[in-house]
Amino acid sequence: MNTLKSKSVIRSLAYIPFLLMLFFIQAAILPRVPIFGVKAQLLPLVVAAAGVCGGVISGGVVGLFAGMLMDISFNEPTIVYTLVFCFLGLFIGYLCDTILIKRIPTYLLMSVLALAVSGITELIKAIFALGAGVAPMLWISLFEGIFSFIFALPVYLITRSIERIE
Amino acid sequence: MKDIVTKKGIIIAAIAVVIALVAAISIGITSGRADLATILSEPVFTPVKSVMTSVVGTLENIYGYLYRYDELAAENERLRARVADLEEQYREYSEVSEENDRLRELLDFTSRHSDDDFDLEAVTLISWTSSNFASSFTVNRGENSGIAVGNAVISSGGYLIGTVTSVAATSATVTTVLDTTMSIGARLYSSDDTGVVEGDFNLFRQGKCRLGYLEFGSNVVYGDLVVTTGRGGEIPSGLIIGYVDSVLDNPSGNEYAAVVRPGAEFSTLANVYVIKSFEVN
């Protein structure tokens, strides 16, 4: 029991700098290097990775904190992403604990899901808040997803290393 | 007979040598070109010297290559270090020069706006939003510094960047003129035609915004200055928003619209100014 607790503590401690690093890259570096005017999002990827590698608990907890950081990185005082990512992490973790095999193809599929959920959330927020047309925003979401997907593998490998800490 | 020849021969030879020596000395003295030793040794030693010089020269080169290599390498290293040092000095000079230009610009800006009674707060940009549907950034000063929601934010060049949309104790969020939630009263500087500058999703990623609601028949010219009207009292009038980049085709039949290229260079923003209060003229 104590070993299990200490493992969880070590993993949590390892996740903190990793999440902060992703937040730093997403909030401070990527906005300065947009591709076709679009910025990549890294935090949805870590939610998918934690759900796939660590299961429902890791997915939920990492989702919660990644969502909080996502809200902060958007300079918006809302908790939309905090809630969405928490549920997303729980959902992916549940799927991987019950039906899916915890392998890279599963992760890639789940990262596409996470990026899609993130894009749709932003899209819905924009449509409700701005009343803007859907077509131009869909293109932005699509570019965002493609650009973000480039970072999928490194995020997965680091998350898997954290989850394998003994 | 044999003895006589021999004696005579020796004497003649001795005389010939003496005459030759005297002649040589006399030539040397009169012309001042060479001493006797030189004259005597030249025919023999010159070719030898020449060969020796050549050999020594070759040996010296080999010696230099073998034994002065370290010295040359060290000298090369010293020169490289010197070049690096000079390059560093040049870089520092360039940076100082750029900073000087920026400060001159600031000074010029301050002097230009001293009559406007702007109460300015210099702030530093912390981070841009990660959202692809918004254009906003956070700055390092907030309520504690007297910044309030609605305050206009300008660049060091005096161009309008946006307005403060949320404020915390020590930070504030500035939404730029590119954001689709922004709507600012504007007029064309040359014709005084008024309209509204607002963010547009189609122009957003190009770093441009839209000047809409211009009356039908307005005189919109490429490159015309777009400035704030100051209506509403939150933003001072006459702040430069940008320049007309292109004129849009009659969008609704009874109004004109134009694409506006902001005057401020958003990608290089580092320090901006919040207008906390101003005199309304």
CSV table of C-alpha atoms in Angstrom, one decimal:
chain,number,residue,atom,x,y,z
A,1,MET,CA,0.0,0.0,0.0
A,2,ASN,CA,2.8,2.4,1.0
A,3,THR,CA,4.7,1.4,-2.2
A,4,LEU,CA,1.7,2.2,-4.3
A,5,LYS,CA,1.3,5.6,-2.6
A,6,SER,CA,5.0,6.5,-3.0
A,7,LYS,CA,4.8,5.5,-6.7
A,8,SER,CA,1.8,7.8,-7.1
A,9,VAL,CA,3.6,10.6,-5.4
A,10,ILE,CA,6.7,10.2,-7.5
A,11,ARG,CA,4.6,10.1,-10.7
A,12,SER,CA,2.7,13.2,-9.6
A,13,LEU,CA,5.9,15.0,-8.9
A,14,ALA,CA,7.2,14.0,-12.3
A,15,TYR,CA,4.0,15.2,-14.0
A,16,ILE,CA,4.3,18.7,-12.5
A,17,PRO,CA,7.5,19.8,-14.3
A,18,PHE,CA,6.3,18.1,-17.5
A,19,LEU,CA,2.9,19.9,-17.5
A,20,LEU,CA,4.6,23.2,-16.7
A,21,MET,CA,7.1,22.6,-19.5
A,22,LEU,CA,4.2,21.9,-22.0
A,23,PHE,CA,2.4,25.0,-20.7
A,24,PHE,CA,5.5,27.1,-21.1
A,25,ILE,CA,6.0,25.9,-24.7
A,26,GLN,CA,2.3,26.3,-25.5
A,27,ALA,CA,1.9,29.7,-23.9
A,28,ALA,CA,5.3,31.3,-24.5
A,29,ILE,CA,7.0,29.7,-27.5
A,30,LEU,CA,4.4,28.4,-29.9
A,31,PRO,CA,2.4,31.7,-30.1
A,32,ARG,CA,5.6,33.3,-31.4
A,33,VAL,CA,6.0,30.7,-34.2
A,34,PRO,CA,2.5,30.3,-35.7
A,35,ILE,CA,2.3,28.3,-38.9
A,36,PHE,CA,-0.1,29.8,-41.4
A,37,GLY,CA,-1.2,32.0,-38.5
A,38,VAL,CA,-2.2,29.0,-36.4
A,39,LYS,CA,-0.7,28.0,-33.0
A,40,ALA,CA,-0.3,24.4,-31.9
A,41,GLN,CA,-1.9,23.1,-28.7
A,42,LEU,CA,0.2,20.6,-26.6
A,43,LEU,CA,-2.0,20.2,-23.5
A,44,PRO,CA,-4.7,18.1,-25.2
A,45,LEU,CA,-2.1,15.6,-26.2
A,46,VAL,CA,-0.9,15.0,-22.6
A,47,VAL,CA,-4.5,14.3,-21.5
A,48,ALA,CA,-4.7,11.6,-24.2
A,49,ALA,CA,-1.3,10.2,-23.3
A,50,ALA,CA,-2.0,10.1,-19.6
A,51,GLY,CA,-5.4,8.4,-20.2
A,52,VAL,CA,-3.8,5.8,-22.5
A,53,CYS,CA,-0.7,5.1,-20.4
A,54,GLY,CA,-2.0,5.6,-16.9
A,55,GLY,CA,-5.7,4.8,-17.1
A,56,VAL,CA,-8.7,6.5,-15.7
A,57,ILE,CA,-7.1,8.0,-12.5
A,58,SER,CA,-4.1,9.5,-14.3
A,59,GLY,CA,-6.3,10.6,-17.2
A,60,GLY,CA,-8.7,12.4,-14.9
A,61,VAL,CA,-6.1,14.1,-12.7
A,62,VAL,CA,-3.8,15.1,-15.6
A,63,GLY,CA,-6.9,16.3,-17.5
A,64,LEU,CA,-7.9,18.5,-14.6
A,65,PHE,CA,-4.6,20.2,-14.3
A,66,ALA,CA,-3.9,20.4,-18.1
A,67,GLY,CA,-7.4,21.9,-18.5
A,68,MET,CA,-6.6,24.5,-15.8
A,69,LEU,CA,-3.3,25.4,-17.6
A,70,MET,CA,-5.2,25.5,-20.9
A,71,ASP,CA,-7.7,28.1,-19.5
A,72,ILE,CA,-4.7,30.1,-18.2
A,73,SER,CA,-2.9,30.0,-21.5
A,74,PHE,CA,-6.0,31.3,-23.2
A,75,ASN,CA,-6.0,34.4,-20.9
A,76,GLU,CA,-9.6,33.7,-20.1
A,77,PRO,CA,-11.1,33.5,-16.6
A,78,THR,CA,-13.3,30.4,-17.4
A,79,ILE,CA,-13.1,26.8,-16.3
A,80,VAL,CA,-14.4,25.4,-19.6
A,81,TYR,CA,-11.2,23.5,-20.4
A,82,THR,CA,-10.7,22.4,-16.8
A,83,LEU,CA,-14.0,20.6,-17.0
A,84,VAL,CA,-13.7,19.4,-20.5
A,85,PHE,CA,-10.2,18.0,-20.2
A,86,CYS,CA,-10.9,16.4,-16.9
A,87,PHE,CA,-13.9,14.5,-18.4
A,88,LEU,CA,-11.9,13.8,-21.5
A,89,GLY,CA,-9.1,12.2,-19.5
A,90,LEU,CA,-11.5,10.1,-17.5
A,91,PHE,CA,-13.2,9.0,-20.6
A,92,ILE,CA,-10.0,8.0,-22.5
A,93,GLY,CA,-8.6,6.3,-19.3
A,94,TYR,CA,-11.9,4.4,-18.9
A,95,LEU,CA,-11.8,3.2,-22.6
A,96,CYS,CA,-8.2,2.1,-22.2
A,97,ASP,CA,-8.8,0.4,-18.9
A,98,THR,CA,-11.7,-1.6,-20.3
A,99,ILE,CA,-11.8,-2.0,-24.1
A,100,LEU,CA,-8.7,-0.6,-25.8
A,101,ILE,CA,-5.1,-1.8,-25.8
A,102,LYS,CA,-2.6,0.6,-24.4
A,103,ARG,CA,-0.4,1.0,-27.4
A,104,ILE,CA,0.8,3.8,-29.7
A,105,PRO,CA,-1.9,3.4,-32.4
A,106,THR,CA,-4.5,3.7,-29.6
A,107,TYR,CA,-2.8,6.8,-28.3
A,108,LEU,CA,-2.6,8.4,-31.8
A,109,LEU,CA,-6.3,7.7,-32.2
A,110,MET,CA,-7.1,9.2,-28.7
A,111,SER,CA,-4.8,12.2,-29.4
A,112,VAL,CA,-6.9,12.9,-32.5
A,113,LEU,CA,-10.0,12.7,-30.3
A,114,ALA,CA,-8.5,15.0,-27.7
A,115,LEU,CA,-7.5,17.6,-30.4
A,116,ALA,CA,-10.9,17.4,-31.9
A,117,VAL,CA,-12.6,17.9,-28.6
A,118,SER,CA,-10.3,20.8,-27.8
A,119,GLY,CA,-11.0,22.4,-31.2
A,120,ILE,CA,-14.7,21.8,-31.0
A,121,THR,CA,-14.8,23.4,-27.5
A,122,GLU,CA,-13.1,26.4,-28.8
A,123,LEU,CA,-15.3,26.5,-31.8
A,124,ILE,CA,-18.5,26.3,-29.7
A,125,LYS,CA,-17.1,29.0,-27.4
A,126,ALA,CA,-16.4,31.3,-30.4
A,127,ILE,CA,-19.8,30.6,-32.0
A,128,PHE,CA,-21.7,31.4,-28.8
A,129,ALA,CA,-19.5,34.3,-27.8
A,130,LEU,CA,-19.0,35.9,-31.1
A,131,GLY,CA,-21.7,34.7,-33.3
A,132,ALA,CA,-19.1,34.1,-36.0
A,133,GLY,CA,-19.5,32.0,-39.1
A,134,VAL,CA,-18.5,28.4,-38.8
A,135,ALA,CA,-16.6,28.0,-42.1
A,136,PRO,CA,-13.5,30.1,-41.4
A,137,MET,CA,-13.2,28.7,-37.9
A,138,LEU,CA,-13.4,25.1,-39.1
A,139,TRP,CA,-10.4,25.7,-41.2
A,140,ILE,CA,-8.5,27.2,-38.3
A,141,SER,CA,-9.5,24.2,-36.1
A,142,LEU,CA,-8.3,21.8,-38.7
A,143,PHE,CA,-5.0,23.5,-39.1
A,144,GLU,CA,-4.6,23.7,-35.4
A,145,GLY,CA,-5.2,19.9,-35.1
A,146,ILE,CA,-2.8,19.0,-37.8
A,147,PHE,CA,-0.1,21.3,-36.5
A,148,SER,CA,-0.6,20.1,-32.9
A,149,PHE,CA,-0.4,16.4,-34.0
A,150,ILE,CA,3.2,16.9,-35.0
A,151,PHE,CA,4.0,16.9,-31.2
A,152,ALA,CA,2.0,13.8,-30.4
A,153,LEU,CA,4.8,11.3,-30.3
A,154,PRO,CA,7.3,13.2,-28.0
A,155,VAL,CA,4.5,13.9,-25.6
A,156,TYR,CA,3.5,10.2,-25.6
A,157,LEU,CA,7.0,9.0,-25.0
A,158,ILE,CA,7.6,11.3,-22.0
A,159,THR,CA,4.2,10.5,-20.5
A,160,ARG,CA,4.9,6.7,-20.9
A,161,SER,CA,8.2,7.2,-19.1
A,162,ILE,CA,6.5,8.9,-16.2
A,163,GLU,CA,3.9,6.2,-16.0
A,164,ARG,CA,6.6,3.6,-15.9
A,165,ILE,CA,8.4,5.1,-13.0
A,166,GLU,CA,8.9,2.3,-10.4
B,1,MET,CA,120.1,26.4,-66.5
B,2,LYS,CA,117.4,24.6,-64.8
B,3,ASP,CA,118.1,26.5,-61.6
B,4,ILE,CA,118.1,29.8,-63.4
B,5,VAL,CA,114.7,29.1,-65.0
B,6,THR,CA,113.4,28.0,-61.8
B,7,LYS,CA,114.6,31.1,-60.0
B,8,LYS,CA,113.5,33.4,-62.8
B,9,GLY,CA,110.2,31.7,-63.0
B,10,ILE,CA,109.6,32.2,-59.3
B,11,ILE,CA,110.7,35.8,-59.4
B,12,ILE,CA,108.5,36.5,-62.4
B,13,ALA,CA,105.6,34.8,-60.8
B,14,ALA,CA,106.2,36.7,-57.6
B,15,ILE,CA,106.3,40.0,-59.5
B,16,ALA,CA,103.2,39.1,-61.4
B,17,VAL,CA,101.4,38.4,-58.2
B,18,VAL,CA,102.5,41.6,-56.6
B,19,ILE,CA,101.5,43.6,-59.7
B,20,ALA,CA,98.1,41.9,-59.7
B,21,LEU,CA,97.6,42.6,-56.0
B,22,VAL,CA,98.6,46.2,-56.4
B,23,ALA,CA,96.4,46.6,-59.4
B,24,ALA,CA,93.5,45.0,-57.6
B,25,ILE,CA,94.0,47.1,-54.5
B,26,SER,CA,94.2,50.2,-56.6
B,27,ILE,CA,91.0,49.4,-58.5
B,28,GLY,CA,89.3,48.7,-55.3
B,29,ILE,CA,90.3,51.9,-53.7
B,30,THR,CA,89.6,54.1,-56.7
B,31,SER,CA,86.2,52.7,-57.4
B,32,GLY,CA,85.2,52.2,-53.8
B,33,ARG,CA,83.2,49.0,-54.7
B,34,ALA,CA,84.9,46.2,-52.9
B,35,ASP,CA,87.8,45.3,-50.6
B,36,LEU,CA,90.6,43.0,-51.6
B,37,ALA,CA,89.3,40.0,-49.7
B,38,THR,CA,86.0,40.3,-51.6
B,39,ILE,CA,87.7,40.7,-54.9
B,40,LEU,CA,89.8,37.7,-54.3
B,41,SER,CA,87.1,35.5,-52.8
B,42,GLU,CA,84.2,36.5,-55.1
B,43,PRO,CA,84.9,34.2,-58.1
B,44,VAL,CA,85.1,31.2,-55.8
B,45,PHE,CA,82.7,31.9,-53.0
B,46,THR,CA,79.8,33.6,-54.8
B,47,PRO,CA,78.5,30.4,-56.4
B,48,VAL,CA,79.1,28.5,-53.2
B,49,LYS,CA,77.3,31.2,-51.2
B,50,SER,CA,74.4,31.2,-53.7
B,51,VAL,CA,74.0,27.5,-53.3
B,52,MET,CA,74.4,27.7,-49.5
B,53,THR,CA,71.8,30.5,-49.3
B,54,SER,CA,69.4,28.5,-51.3
B,55,VAL,CA,69.9,25.4,-49.1
B,56,VAL,CA,69.7,27.5,-45.9
B,57,GLY,CA,66.5,29.1,-47.2
B,58,THR,CA,65.0,25.8,-47.9
B,59,LEU,CA,66.1,24.5,-44.5
B,60,GLU,CA,64.7,27.6,-42.8
B,61,ASN,CA,61.4,27.1,-44.4
B,62,ILE,CA,61.3,23.5,-43.2
B,63,TYR,CA,62.4,24.6,-39.8
B,64,GLY,CA,59.7,27.3,-39.8
B,65,TYR,CA,57.1,24.8,-40.8
B,66,LEU,CA,58.2,22.3,-38.2
B,67,TYR,CA,59.1,24.5,-35.2
B,68,ARG,CA,57.1,27.7,-35.8
B,69,TYR,CA,53.9,25.8,-36.4
B,70,ASP,CA,52.9,26.0,-32.7
B,71,GLU,CA,53.7,29.7,-32.7
B,72,LEU,CA,51.6,30.3,-35.8
B,73,ALA,CA,48.8,28.3,-34.4
B,74,ALA,CA,48.9,30.2,-31.2
B,75,GLU,CA,49.0,33.5,-33.2
B,76,ASN,CA,46.1,32.2,-35.2
B,77,GLU,CA,44.2,31.5,-32.0
B,78,ARG,CA,44.9,34.9,-30.7
B,79,LEU,CA,43.7,36.5,-33.9
B,80,ARG,CA,40.5,34.4,-33.9
B,81,ALA,CA,39.9,35.5,-30.3
B,82,ARG,CA,40.4,39.1,-31.3
B,83,VAL,CA,38.0,38.7,-34.2
B,84,ALA,CA,35.4,37.2,-31.9
B,85,ASP,CA,36.0,40.0,-29.4
B,86,LEU,CA,35.5,42.6,-32.2
B,87,GLU,CA,32.4,40.8,-33.4
B,88,GLU,CA,31.0,40.8,-29.9
B,89,GLN,CA,31.8,44.5,-29.6
B,90,TYR,CA,30.0,45.1,-32.9
B,91,ARG,CA,26.9,43.1,-31.7
B,92,GLU,CA,26.9,45.1,-28.5
B,93,TYR,CA,27.2,48.3,-30.5
B,94,SER,CA,24.3,47.2,-32.7
B,95,GLU,CA,22.1,46.4,-29.7
B,96,VAL,CA,22.9,49.7,-28.1
B,97,SER,CA,22.2,51.5,-31.3
B,98,GLU,CA,18.8,49.8,-31.7
B,99,GLU,CA,18.0,50.6,-28.0
B,100,ASN,CA,19.0,54.1,-28.6
B,101,ASP,CA,16.7,54.4,-31.6
B,102,ARG,CA,13.9,52.9,-29.5
B,103,LEU,CA,14.5,55.3,-26.7
B,104,ARG,CA,14.6,58.2,-29.1
B,105,GLU,CA,11.3,57.0,-30.5
B,106,LEU,CA,9.9,56.8,-26.9
B,107,LEU,CA,11.2,60.2,-26.1
B,108,ASP,CA,9.7,61.6,-29.2
B,109,PHE,CA,6.4,59.9,-28.4
B,110,THR,CA,6.4,61.3,-24.9
B,111,SER,CA,7.1,64.8,-26.1
B,112,ARG,CA,4.5,64.6,-28.8
B,113,HIS,CA,1.8,63.5,-26.3
B,114,SER,CA,2.8,65.7,-23.4
B,115,ASP,CA,0.1,68.2,-24.4
B,116,ASP,CA,-2.5,65.5,-24.5
B,117,ASP,CA,-2.3,64.9,-20.8
B,118,PHE,CA,-2.1,61.2,-21.1
B,119,ASP,CA,-1.5,59.4,-17.9
B,120,LEU,CA,0.6,56.6,-19.2
B,121,GLU,CA,1.7,53.4,-17.5
B,122,ALA,CA,4.6,51.5,-19.1
B,123,VAL,CA,3.9,47.7,-19.0
B,124,THR,CA,5.7,44.7,-20.3
B,125,LEU,CA,4.1,42.0,-22.3
B,126,ILE,CA,4.2,38.6,-20.5
B,127,SER,CA,2.5,36.2,-22.9
B,128,TRP,CA,0.1,35.9,-25.9
B,129,THR,CA,-3.0,33.9,-25.7
B,130,SER,CA,-2.7,30.3,-27.1
B,131,SER,CA,-6.1,30.5,-28.6
B,132,ASN,CA,-6.4,30.6,-32.4
B,133,PHE,CA,-9.7,32.4,-32.2
B,134,ALA,CA,-8.5,35.4,-30.1
B,135,SER,CA,-5.8,38.0,-30.2
B,136,SER,CA,-4.9,39.1,-26.7
B,137,PHE,CA,-2.0,39.2,-24.3
B,138,THR,CA,-1.2,39.6,-20.7
B,139,VAL,CA,0.8,42.4,-19.2
B,140,ASN,CA,2.7,42.7,-16.0
B,141,ARG,CA,0.8,45.5,-14.3
B,142,GLY,CA,-2.8,45.5,-13.1
B,143,GLU,CA,-5.2,47.2,-10.7
B,144,ASN,CA,-2.4,48.0,-8.2
B,145,SER,CA,-0.9,50.3,-10.8
B,146,GLY,CA,-4.2,52.0,-11.6
B,147,ILE,CA,-5.1,50.1,-14.7
B,148,ALA,CA,-8.8,49.6,-15.4
B,149,VAL,CA,-10.9,47.7,-17.9
B,150,GLY,CA,-11.5,49.8,-21.0
B,151,ASN,CA,-8.1,51.6,-20.9
B,152,ALA,CA,-6.5,52.1,-24.3
B,153,VAL,CA,-3.2,50.5,-24.9
B,154,ILE,CA,-0.7,52.0,-27.3
B,155,SER,CA,2.7,51.0,-28.7
B,156,SER,CA,5.9,53.1,-28.2
B,157,GLY,CA,5.2,54.5,-31.6
B,158,GLY,CA,1.8,55.8,-30.5
B,159,TYR,CA,-0.3,53.3,-32.5
B,160,LEU,CA,-3.4,51.9,-30.9
B,161,ILE,CA,-2.9,48.2,-30.0
B,162,GLY,CA,-6.2,47.5,-28.2
B,163,THR,CA,-7.9,47.9,-24.9
B,164,VAL,CA,-7.7,46.3,-21.4
B,165,THR,CA,-10.5,43.7,-21.2
B,166,SER,CA,-9.8,42.2,-17.8
B,167,VAL,CA,-7.7,43.2,-14.9
B,168,ALA,CA,-6.2,41.5,-11.8
B,169,ALA,CA,-4.2,43.0,-9.0
B,170,THR,CA,-0.8,42.6,-10.7
B,171,SER,CA,-1.7,41.7,-14.3
B,172,ALA,CA,-4.1,42.7,-17.0
B,173,THR,CA,-5.4,41.2,-20.3
B,174,VAL,CA,-5.2,43.4,-23.4
B,175,THR,CA,-7.4,42.5,-26.4
B,176,THR,CA,-6.0,43.8,-29.6
B,177,VAL,CA,-7.7,45.5,-32.5
B,178,LEU,CA,-7.5,42.2,-34.5
B,179,ASP,CA,-9.7,40.3,-32.1
B,180,THR,CA,-13.2,39.6,-33.4
B,181,THR,CA,-14.8,40.9,-30.2
B,182,MET,CA,-13.2,44.4,-30.7
B,183,SER,CA,-15.2,47.3,-32.1
B,184,ILE,CA,-13.7,50.8,-32.1
B,185,GLY,CA,-15.0,54.0,-33.5
B,186,ALA,CA,-12.7,55.2,-36.3
B,187,ARG,CA,-12.4,57.8,-39.0
B,188,LEU,CA,-10.4,58.2,-42.1
B,189,TYR,CA,-7.8,61.0,-41.5
B,190,SER,CA,-8.0,62.6,-44.9
B,191,SER,CA,-11.7,62.6,-45.4
B,192,ASP,CA,-13.1,62.5,-41.9
B,193,ASP,CA,-15.5,59.7,-43.0
B,194,THR,CA,-16.3,57.7,-39.9
B,195,GLY,CA,-16.8,53.9,-39.4
B,196,VAL,CA,-16.0,51.1,-37.0
B,197,VAL,CA,-12.8,49.1,-36.9
B,198,GLU,CA,-13.5,45.5,-35.9
B,199,GLY,CA,-11.8,42.1,-36.0
B,200,ASP,CA,-12.7,39.7,-38.8
B,201,PHE,CA,-12.1,36.0,-38.8
B,202,ASN,CA,-11.1,36.1,-42.5
B,203,LEU,CA,-8.5,38.8,-41.9
B,204,PHE,CA,-7.5,37.8,-38.4
B,205,ARG,CA,-4.7,35.4,-39.4
B,206,GLN,CA,-3.3,37.9,-41.8
B,207,GLY,CA,-2.8,40.4,-39.0
B,208,LYS,CA,-5.4,42.8,-40.4
B,209,CYS,CA,-8.8,44.1,-39.3
B,210,ARG,CA,-11.8,45.6,-41.0
B,211,LEU,CA,-13.1,49.1,-41.2
B,212,GLY,CA,-16.8,48.8,-41.7
B,213,TYR,CA,-20.0,50.9,-41.6
B,214,LEU,CA,-18.5,53.6,-43.8
B,215,GLU,CA,-21.2,55.6,-45.5
B,216,PHE,CA,-21.9,54.8,-49.1
B,217,GLY,CA,-19.8,57.1,-51.2
B,218,SER,CA,-17.1,57.5,-48.6
B,219,ASN,CA,-13.7,58.5,-50.0
B,220,VAL,CA,-11.6,55.5,-49.1
B,221,VAL,CA,-8.0,55.7,-50.4
B,222,TYR,CA,-5.3,53.1,-50.2
B,223,GLY,CA,-2.8,54.1,-47.5
B,224,ASP,CA,-5.1,56.5,-45.8
B,225,LEU,CA,-4.6,56.9,-42.1
B,226,VAL,CA,-7.3,55.3,-39.8
B,227,VAL,CA,-7.6,57.1,-36.4
B,228,THR,CA,-9.8,56.8,-33.4
B,229,THR,CA,-12.9,59.0,-33.1
B,230,GLY,CA,-12.8,59.1,-29.4
B,231,ARG,CA,-16.6,58.7,-29.2
B,232,GLY,CA,-17.6,57.0,-26.0
B,233,GLY,CA,-14.9,58.7,-24.0
B,234,GLU,CA,-12.9,55.5,-23.2
B,235,ILE,CA,-10.3,55.9,-26.0
B,236,PRO,CA,-8.7,59.2,-26.8
B,237,SER,CA,-9.4,60.6,-30.3
B,238,GLY,CA,-6.7,60.8,-32.9
B,239,LEU,CA,-4.8,57.7,-32.0
B,240,ILE,CA,-3.5,55.9,-35.1
B,241,ILE,CA,-5.0,52.5,-35.6
B,242,GLY,CA,-3.4,51.7,-38.9
B,243,TYR,CA,-3.6,52.3,-42.7
B,244,VAL,CA,-6.1,51.4,-45.4
B,245,ASP,CA,-4.7,48.2,-47.0
B,246,SER,CA,-7.5,47.6,-49.5
B,247,VAL,CA,-11.0,48.5,-50.2
B,248,LEU,CA,-13.6,45.8,-49.9
B,249,ASP,CA,-16.3,45.4,-52.6
B,250,ASN,CA,-19.5,47.0,-51.5
B,251,PRO,CA,-20.5,44.4,-48.9
B,252,SER,CA,-24.1,45.2,-48.3
B,253,GLY,CA,-25.0,47.7,-50.9
B,254,ASN,CA,-25.3,50.7,-48.8
B,255,GLU,CA,-22.0,50.8,-47.0
B,256,TYR,CA,-18.3,50.8,-47.7
B,257,ALA,CA,-15.7,48.7,-46.0
B,258,ALA,CA,-11.9,48.5,-46.1
B,259,VAL,CA,-9.2,46.3,-44.8
B,260,VAL,CA,-7.0,48.0,-42.3
B,261,ARG,CA,-3.3,47.1,-41.6
B,262,PRO,CA,-2.5,48.0,-38.0
B,263,GLY,CA,0.3,50.5,-37.5
B,264,ALA,CA,1.8,48.5,-34.6
B,265,GLU,CA,3.9,45.5,-35.3
B,266,PHE,CA,2.2,42.9,-33.1
B,267,SER,CA,4.8,40.2,-33.5
B,268,THR,CA,7.6,42.3,-32.0
B,269,LEU,CA,5.8,43.9,-29.2
B,270,ALA,CA,7.6,43.9,-25.9
B,271,ASN,CA,6.8,47.1,-24.0
B,272,VAL,CA,3.5,48.9,-24.4
B,273,TYR,CA,1.7,51.8,-22.7
B,274,VAL,CA,-1.7,51.8,-21.0
B,275,ILE,CA,-3.5,55.2,-21.1
B,276,LYS,CA,-5.0,55.3,-17.6
B,277,SER,CA,-6.6,58.6,-18.1
B,278,PHE,CA,-6.5,61.5,-20.5
B,279,GLU,CA,-8.0,65.0,-21.0
B,280,VAL,CA,-10.9,65.1,-23.4
B,281,ASN,CA,-10.5,68.1,-25.7
